[in-house]
Amino acid sequence: MLPDRSFFDRLADAAKAETLPRFRIGTSVVNKIEGGFDPVTEADQSAEAAIRVLIEQNFPDHGILGEEHGNVGLDREYVWVIDPIDGTRAFISGLPVWGTLVGLYRNGDAVMGLMDQPFTGERFFADGTKALYRGPDGDKVLSTRACDALSDAVLFTTSPHLYTGDNKTRFEALQDKVRLFRYGCDCYAFALLAAGHVDLVIECGLKPYDVGGLIPLIEQAGGIVTNWQGGPAEMGGEVVAAGSAALHAQALEILKG
């Protein structure tokens, strides 16, 4: 049996109880790597722990792939993919574009997903067939918008500084063809694409938990998510998300090189 929307809401509420009270209070930060900055906070760790408890209690036969507390049962039919705070840099900067991501994979395919932004009170959810929104302006079914030309498109990426070598060249070639580009927003950019506000999100170097909860949102809103070669994006890497098939094809032609 698949989990229902109410269970995903329980997961989001459990994470929210750990993250929101720690937002904009000067929470302590630990750097996970030497020679760079990969931050993790107490909120990341406690939120993932709260999510995992509920999954383990209710779906003990499922696997879990988590950013902060390791993996278990990755060869099982159903695997939960958890990013307790996607956008930790935004979180520690007081910027409300971070989110809690929870995806459910079946045999490696992302079939259900959630992005919750507790501060704005917005929750994006893909139930297996459709993408749904609940927030300050009510409840609605999500749909990507029609945009069939790069020259009309709005593009988001986390940062142009993340691209190097050929990836940098390809990304800049694509960026030069769009109407408007913006940086930042992490997972919130993908949610905006599912909601029909932007047209393209391009990323590189993603982990499965960065995208697992977002793939169903975009696909079930009518969009497309793949890697830069047109293959599955469930394992992360270089990712392109588009609101229409035509736009995705035009972006992919450039990104493939």
PDB file of N, CA and C in Angstrom, residues 173-233:
ATOM      1  N   ALA A 173      25.779  28.865 -22.694  1.00  0.00           N
ATOM      2  CA  ALA A 173      25.176  28.914 -24.028  1.00  0.00           C
ATOM      3  C   ALA A 173      23.655  28.867 -23.930  1.00  0.00           C
ATOM      4  N   LEU A 174      23.152  28.067 -23.006  1.00  0.00           N
ATOM      5  CA  LEU A 174      21.704  28.007 -22.803  1.00  0.00           C
ATOM      6  C   LEU A 174      21.189  29.291 -22.162  1.00  0.00           C
ATOM      7  N   GLN A 175      21.878  29.759 -21.160  1.00  0.00           N
ATOM      8  CA  GLN A 175      21.473  30.982 -20.470  1.00  0.00           C
ATOM      9  C   GLN A 175      21.370  32.161 -21.431  1.00  0.00           C
ATOM     10  N   ASP A 176      22.252  32.211 -22.415  1.00  0.00           N
ATOM     11  CA  ASP A 176      22.257  33.312 -23.382  1.00  0.00           C
ATOM     12  C   ASP A 176      21.002  33.344 -24.257  1.00  0.00           C
ATOM     13  N   LYS A 177      20.266  32.235 -24.299  1.00  0.00           N
ATOM     14  CA  LYS A 177      19.115  32.149 -25.205  1.00  0.00           C
ATOM     15  C   LYS A 177      17.773  32.413 -24.525  1.00  0.00           C
ATOM     16  N   VAL A 178      17.752  32.528 -23.198  1.00  0.00           N
ATOM     17  CA  VAL A 178      16.464  32.688 -22.518  1.00  0.00           C
ATOM     18  C   VAL A 178      16.126  34.158 -22.330  1.00  0.00           C
ATOM     19  N   ARG A 179      14.864  34.410 -22.014  1.00  0.00           N
ATOM     20  CA  ARG A 179      14.402  35.784 -21.816  1.00  0.00           C
ATOM     21  C   ARG A 179      14.903  36.356 -20.500  1.00  0.00           C
ATOM     22  N   LEU A 180      14.846  35.536 -19.444  1.00  0.00           N
ATOM     23  CA  LEU A 180      15.182  36.005 -18.102  1.00  0.00           C
ATOM     24  C   LEU A 180      15.830  34.873 -17.346  1.00  0.00           C
ATOM     25  N   PHE A 181      16.912  35.164 -16.620  1.00  0.00           N
ATOM     26  CA  PHE A 181      17.505  34.145 -15.755  1.00  0.00           C
ATOM     27  C   PHE A 181      17.700  34.716 -14.359  1.00  0.00           C
ATOM     28  N   ARG A 182      17.550  33.837 -13.386  1.00  0.00           N
ATOM     29  CA  ARG A 182      17.681  34.224 -11.982  1.00  0.00           C
ATOM     30  C   ARG A 182      18.468  33.146 -11.250  1.00  0.00           C
ATOM     31  N   TYR A 183      19.158  33.558 -10.187  1.00  0.00           N
ATOM     32  CA  TYR A 183      19.976  32.633  -9.419  1.00  0.00           C
ATOM     33  C   TYR A 183      19.418  32.459  -8.006  1.00  0.00           C
ATOM     34  N   GLY A 184      19.696  31.290  -7.444  1.00  0.00           N
ATOM     35  CA  GLY A 184      19.255  31.005  -6.088  1.00  0.00           C
ATOM     36  C   GLY A 184      17.960  30.203  -6.078  1.00  0.00           C
ATOM     37  N   CYS A 185      17.392  30.065  -4.916  1.00  0.00           N
ATOM     38  CA  CYS A 185      16.071  29.445  -4.695  1.00  0.00           C
ATOM     39  C   CYS A 185      16.096  27.946  -4.466  1.00  0.00           C
ATOM     40  N   ASP A 186      17.204  27.257  -4.798  1.00  0.00           N
ATOM     41  CA  ASP A 186      17.296  25.835  -4.457  1.00  0.00           C
ATOM     42  C   ASP A 186      16.037  25.093  -4.896  1.00  0.00           C
ATOM     43  N   CYS A 187      15.442  24.301  -3.981  1.00  0.00           N
ATOM     44  CA  CYS A 187      14.270  23.501  -4.339  1.00  0.00           C
ATOM     45  C   CYS A 187      13.061  24.357  -4.663  1.00  0.00           C
ATOM     46  N   TYR A 188      13.016  25.580  -4.168  1.00  0.00           N
ATOM     47  CA  TYR A 188      11.861  26.443  -4.398  1.00  0.00           C
ATOM     48  C   TYR A 188      11.697  26.758  -5.887  1.00  0.00           C
ATOM     49  N   ALA A 189      12.805  26.802  -6.616  1.00  0.00           N
ATOM     50  CA  ALA A 189      12.737  27.056  -8.055  1.00  0.00           C
ATOM     51  C   ALA A 189      11.994  25.929  -8.765  1.00  0.00           C
ATOM     52  N   PHE A 190      12.261  24.680  -8.368  1.00  0.00           N
ATOM     53  CA  PHE A 190      11.556  23.540  -8.966  1.00  0.00           C
ATOM     54  C   PHE A 190      10.060  23.613  -8.663  1.00  0.00           C
ATOM     55  N   ALA A 191       9.726  24.008  -7.437  1.00  0.00           N
ATOM     56  CA  ALA A 191       8.318  24.138  -7.076  1.00  0.00           C
ATOM     57  C   ALA A 191       7.647  25.231  -7.890  1.00  0.00           C
ATOM     58  N   LEU A 192       8.352  26.328  -8.130  1.00  0.00           N
ATOM     59  CA  LEU A 192       7.808  27.402  -8.961  1.00  0.00           C
ATOM     60  C   LEU A 192       7.584  26.935 -10.396  1.00  0.00           C
ATOM     61  N   LEU A 193       8.448  26.049 -10.874  1.00  0.00           N
ATOM     62  CA  LEU A 193       8.255  25.505 -12.214  1.00  0.00           C
ATOM     63  C   LEU A 193       6.980  24.658 -12.259  1.00  0.00           C
ATOM     64  N   ALA A 194       6.802  23.790 -11.258  1.00  0.00           N
ATOM     65  CA  ALA A 194       5.595  22.961 -11.210  1.00  0.00           C
ATOM     66  C   ALA A 194       4.334  23.818 -11.127  1.00  0.00           C
ATOM     67  N   ALA A 195       4.436  24.978 -10.481  1.00  0.00           N
ATOM     68  CA  ALA A 195       3.290  25.863 -10.304  1.00  0.00           C
ATOM     69  C   ALA A 195       3.050  26.778 -11.498  1.00  0.00           C
ATOM     70  N   GLY A 196       3.928  26.709 -12.520  1.00  0.00           N
ATOM     71  CA  GLY A 196       3.714  27.488 -13.726  1.00  0.00           C
ATOM     72  C   GLY A 196       4.236  28.908 -13.685  1.00  0.00           C
ATOM     73  N   HIS A 197       5.210  29.174 -12.811  1.00  0.00           N
ATOM     74  CA  HIS A 197       5.750  30.533 -12.696  1.00  0.00           C
ATOM     75  C   HIS A 197       7.082  30.709 -13.426  1.00  0.00           C
ATOM     76  N   VAL A 198       7.830  29.626 -13.591  1.00  0.00           N
ATOM     77  CA  VAL A 198       9.085  29.658 -14.340  1.00  0.00           C
ATOM     78  C   VAL A 198       9.076  28.477 -15.305  1.00  0.00           C
ATOM     79  N   ASP A 199      10.055  28.437 -16.211  1.00  0.00           N
ATOM     80  CA  ASP A 199       9.999  27.474 -17.309  1.00  0.00           C
ATOM     81  C   ASP A 199      11.123  26.448 -17.313  1.00  0.00           C
ATOM     82  N   LEU A 200      12.276  26.808 -16.802  1.00  0.00           N
ATOM     83  CA  LEU A 200      13.433  25.919 -16.803  1.00  0.00           C
ATOM     84  C   LEU A 200      14.169  26.014 -15.477  1.00  0.00           C
ATOM     85  N   VAL A 201      14.615  24.866 -14.975  1.00  0.00           N
ATOM     86  CA  VAL A 201      15.557  24.840 -13.863  1.00  0.00           C
ATOM     87  C   VAL A 201      16.709  23.935 -14.285  1.00  0.00           C
ATOM     88  N   ILE A 202      17.917  24.466 -14.222  1.00  0.00           N
ATOM     89  CA  ILE A 202      19.117  23.742 -14.622  1.00  0.00           C
ATOM     90  C   ILE A 202      20.035  23.640 -13.405  1.00  0.00           C
ATOM     91  N   GLU A 203      20.531  22.433 -13.139  1.00  0.00           N
ATOM     92  CA  GLU A 203      21.419  22.238 -11.993  1.00  0.00           C
ATOM     93  C   GLU A 203      22.522  21.246 -12.345  1.00  0.00           C
ATOM     94  N   CYS A 204      23.576  21.260 -11.551  1.00  0.00           N
ATOM     95  CA  CYS A 204      24.652  20.284 -11.696  1.00  0.00           C
ATOM     96  C   CYS A 204      25.075  19.797 -10.317  1.00  0.00           C
ATOM     97  N   GLY A 205      25.642  18.611 -10.290  1.00  0.00           N
ATOM     98  CA  GLY A 205      26.188  18.073  -9.053  1.00  0.00           C
ATOM     99  C   GLY A 205      25.160  17.741  -7.990  1.00  0.00           C
ATOM    100  N   LEU A 206      23.931  17.413  -8.393  1.00  0.00           N
ATOM    101  CA  LEU A 206      22.901  17.099  -7.409  1.00  0.00           C
ATOM    102  C   LEU A 206      23.061  15.677  -6.880  1.00  0.00           C
ATOM    103  N   LYS A 207      22.597  15.460  -5.665  1.00  0.00           N
ATOM    104  CA  LYS A 207      22.483  14.138  -5.067  1.00  0.00           C
ATOM    105  C   LYS A 207      21.041  13.658  -5.210  1.00  0.00           C
ATOM    106  N   PRO A 208      20.789  12.363  -5.048  1.00  0.00           N
ATOM    107  CA  PRO A 208      19.411  11.884  -5.172  1.00  0.00           C
ATOM    108  C   PRO A 208      18.431  12.620  -4.270  1.00  0.00           C
ATOM    109  N   TYR A 209      18.850  12.931  -3.051  1.00  0.00           N
ATOM    110  CA  TYR A 209      17.928  13.590  -2.119  1.00  0.00           C
ATOM    111  C   TYR A 209      17.661  15.049  -2.483  1.00  0.00           C
ATOM    112  N   ASP A 210      18.482  15.630  -3.372  1.00  0.00           N
ATOM    113  CA  ASP A 210      18.234  16.999  -3.834  1.00  0.00           C
ATOM    114  C   ASP A 210      17.077  17.076  -4.817  1.00  0.00           C
ATOM    115  N   VAL A 211      16.761  15.956  -5.444  1.00  0.00           N
ATOM    116  CA  VAL A 211      15.795  15.983  -6.548  1.00  0.00           C
ATOM    117  C   VAL A 211      14.678  14.947  -6.411  1.00  0.00           C
ATOM    118  N   GLY A 212      14.855  13.971  -5.520  1.00  0.00           N
ATOM    119  CA  GLY A 212      13.903  12.871  -5.421  1.00  0.00           C
ATOM    120  C   GLY A 212      12.482  13.290  -5.110  1.00  0.00           C
ATOM    121  N   GLY A 213      12.310  14.272  -4.239  1.00  0.00           N
ATOM    122  CA  GLY A 213      10.977  14.741  -3.906  1.00  0.00           C
ATOM    123  C   GLY A 213      10.392  15.686  -4.930  1.00  0.00           C
ATOM    124  N   LEU A 214      11.230  16.180  -5.845  1.00  0.00           N
ATOM    125  CA  LEU A 214      10.809  17.207  -6.806  1.00  0.00           C
ATOM    126  C   LEU A 214      10.413  16.646  -8.162  1.00  0.00           C
ATOM    127  N   ILE A 215      10.999  15.526  -8.558  1.00  0.00           N
ATOM    128  CA  ILE A 215      10.682  14.933  -9.857  1.00  0.00           C
ATOM    129  C   ILE A 215       9.181  14.677 -10.008  1.00  0.00           C
ATOM    130  N   PRO A 216       8.527  14.036  -9.032  1.00  0.00           N
ATOM    131  CA  PRO A 216       7.087  13.795  -9.198  1.00  0.00           C
ATOM    132  C   PRO A 216       6.278  15.081  -9.274  1.00  0.00           C
ATOM    133  N   LEU A 217       6.682  16.102  -8.539  1.00  0.00           N
ATOM    134  CA  LEU A 217       5.959  17.371  -8.579  1.00  0.00           C
ATOM    135  C   LEU A 217       5.901  17.927  -9.995  1.00  0.00           C
ATOM    136  N   ILE A 218       7.041  17.938 -10.652  1.00  0.00           N
ATOM    137  CA  ILE A 218       7.118  18.531 -11.983  1.00  0.00           C
ATOM    138  C   ILE A 218       6.464  17.630 -13.023  1.00  0.00           C
ATOM    139  N   GLU A 219       6.751  16.333 -12.948  1.00  0.00           N
ATOM    140  CA  GLU A 219       6.178  15.423 -13.938  1.00  0.00           C
ATOM    141  C   GLU A 219       4.656  15.370 -13.837  1.00  0.00           C
ATOM    142  N   GLN A 220       4.131  15.345 -12.628  1.00  0.00           N
ATOM    143  CA  GLN A 220       2.688  15.233 -12.454  1.00  0.00           C
ATOM    144  C   GLN A 220       1.967  16.570 -12.633  1.00  0.00           C
ATOM    145  N   ALA A 221       2.756  17.641 -12.779  1.00  0.00           N
ATOM    146  CA  ALA A 221       2.191  18.937 -13.167  1.00  0.00           C
ATOM    147  C   ALA A 221       2.274  19.153 -14.682  1.00  0.00           C
ATOM    148  N   GLY A 222       2.865  18.193 -15.392  1.00  0.00           N
ATOM    149  CA  GLY A 222       2.944  18.281 -16.842  1.00  0.00           C
ATOM    150  C   GLY A 222       4.316  18.570 -17.402  1.00  0.00           C
ATOM    151  N   GLY A 223       5.330  18.661 -16.548  1.00  0.00           N
ATOM    152  CA  GLY A 223       6.681  18.960 -16.999  1.00  0.00           C
ATOM    153  C   GLY A 223       7.542  17.731 -17.188  1.00  0.00           C
ATOM    154  N   ILE A 224       8.810  17.959 -17.456  1.00  0.00           N
ATOM    155  CA  ILE A 224       9.774  16.889 -17.729  1.00  0.00           C
ATOM    156  C   ILE A 224      11.034  17.159 -16.926  1.00  0.00           C
ATOM    157  N   VAL A 225      11.594  16.100 -16.316  1.00  0.00           N
ATOM    158  CA  VAL A 225      12.859  16.183 -15.596  1.00  0.00           C
ATOM    159  C   VAL A 225      13.753  15.046 -16.066  1.00  0.00           C
ATOM    160  N   THR A 226      14.955  15.375 -16.533  1.00  0.00           N
ATOM    161  CA  THR A 226      15.935  14.355 -16.921  1.00  0.00           C
ATOM    162  C   THR A 226      17.326  14.840 -16.531  1.00  0.00           C
ATOM    163  N   ASN A 227      18.309  13.982 -16.775  1.00  0.00           N
ATOM    164  CA  ASN A 227      19.679  14.475 -16.719  1.00  0.00           C
ATOM    165  C   ASN A 227      20.013  15.148 -18.049  1.00  0.00           C
ATOM    166  N   TRP A 228      21.219  15.649 -18.158  1.00  0.00           N
ATOM    167  CA  TRP A 228      21.584  16.426 -19.350  1.00  0.00           C
ATOM    168  C   TRP A 228      21.704  15.568 -20.604  1.00  0.00           C
ATOM    169  N   GLN A 229      21.684  14.259 -20.430  1.00  0.00           N
ATOM    170  CA  GLN A 229      21.733  13.359 -21.591  1.00  0.00           C
ATOM    171  C   GLN A 229      20.349  12.834 -21.950  1.00  0.00           C
ATOM    172  N   GLY A 230      19.346  13.285 -21.223  1.00  0.00           N
ATOM    173  CA  GLY A 230      17.984  12.852 -21.496  1.00  0.00           C
ATOM    174  C   GLY A 230      17.555  11.619 -20.736  1.00  0.00           C
ATOM    175  N   GLY A 231      18.417  11.121 -19.839  1.00  0.00           N
ATOM    176  CA  GLY A 231      18.097   9.925 -19.064  1.00  0.00           C
ATOM    177  C   GLY A 231      17.443  10.257 -17.732  1.00  0.00           C
ATOM    178  N   PRO A 232      17.153   9.255 -16.928  1.00  0.00           N
ATOM    179  CA  PRO A 232      16.506   9.463 -15.638  1.00  0.00           C
ATOM    180  C   PRO A 232      17.326  10.365 -14.719  1.00  0.00           C
ATOM    181  N   ALA A 233      16.627  11.159 -13.913  1.00  0.00           N
ATOM    182  CA  ALA A 233      17.296  12.109 -13.020  1.00  0.00           C
ATOM    183  C   ALA A 233      17.248  11.667 -11.560  1.00  0.00           C
TER     184      ALA A 233
END
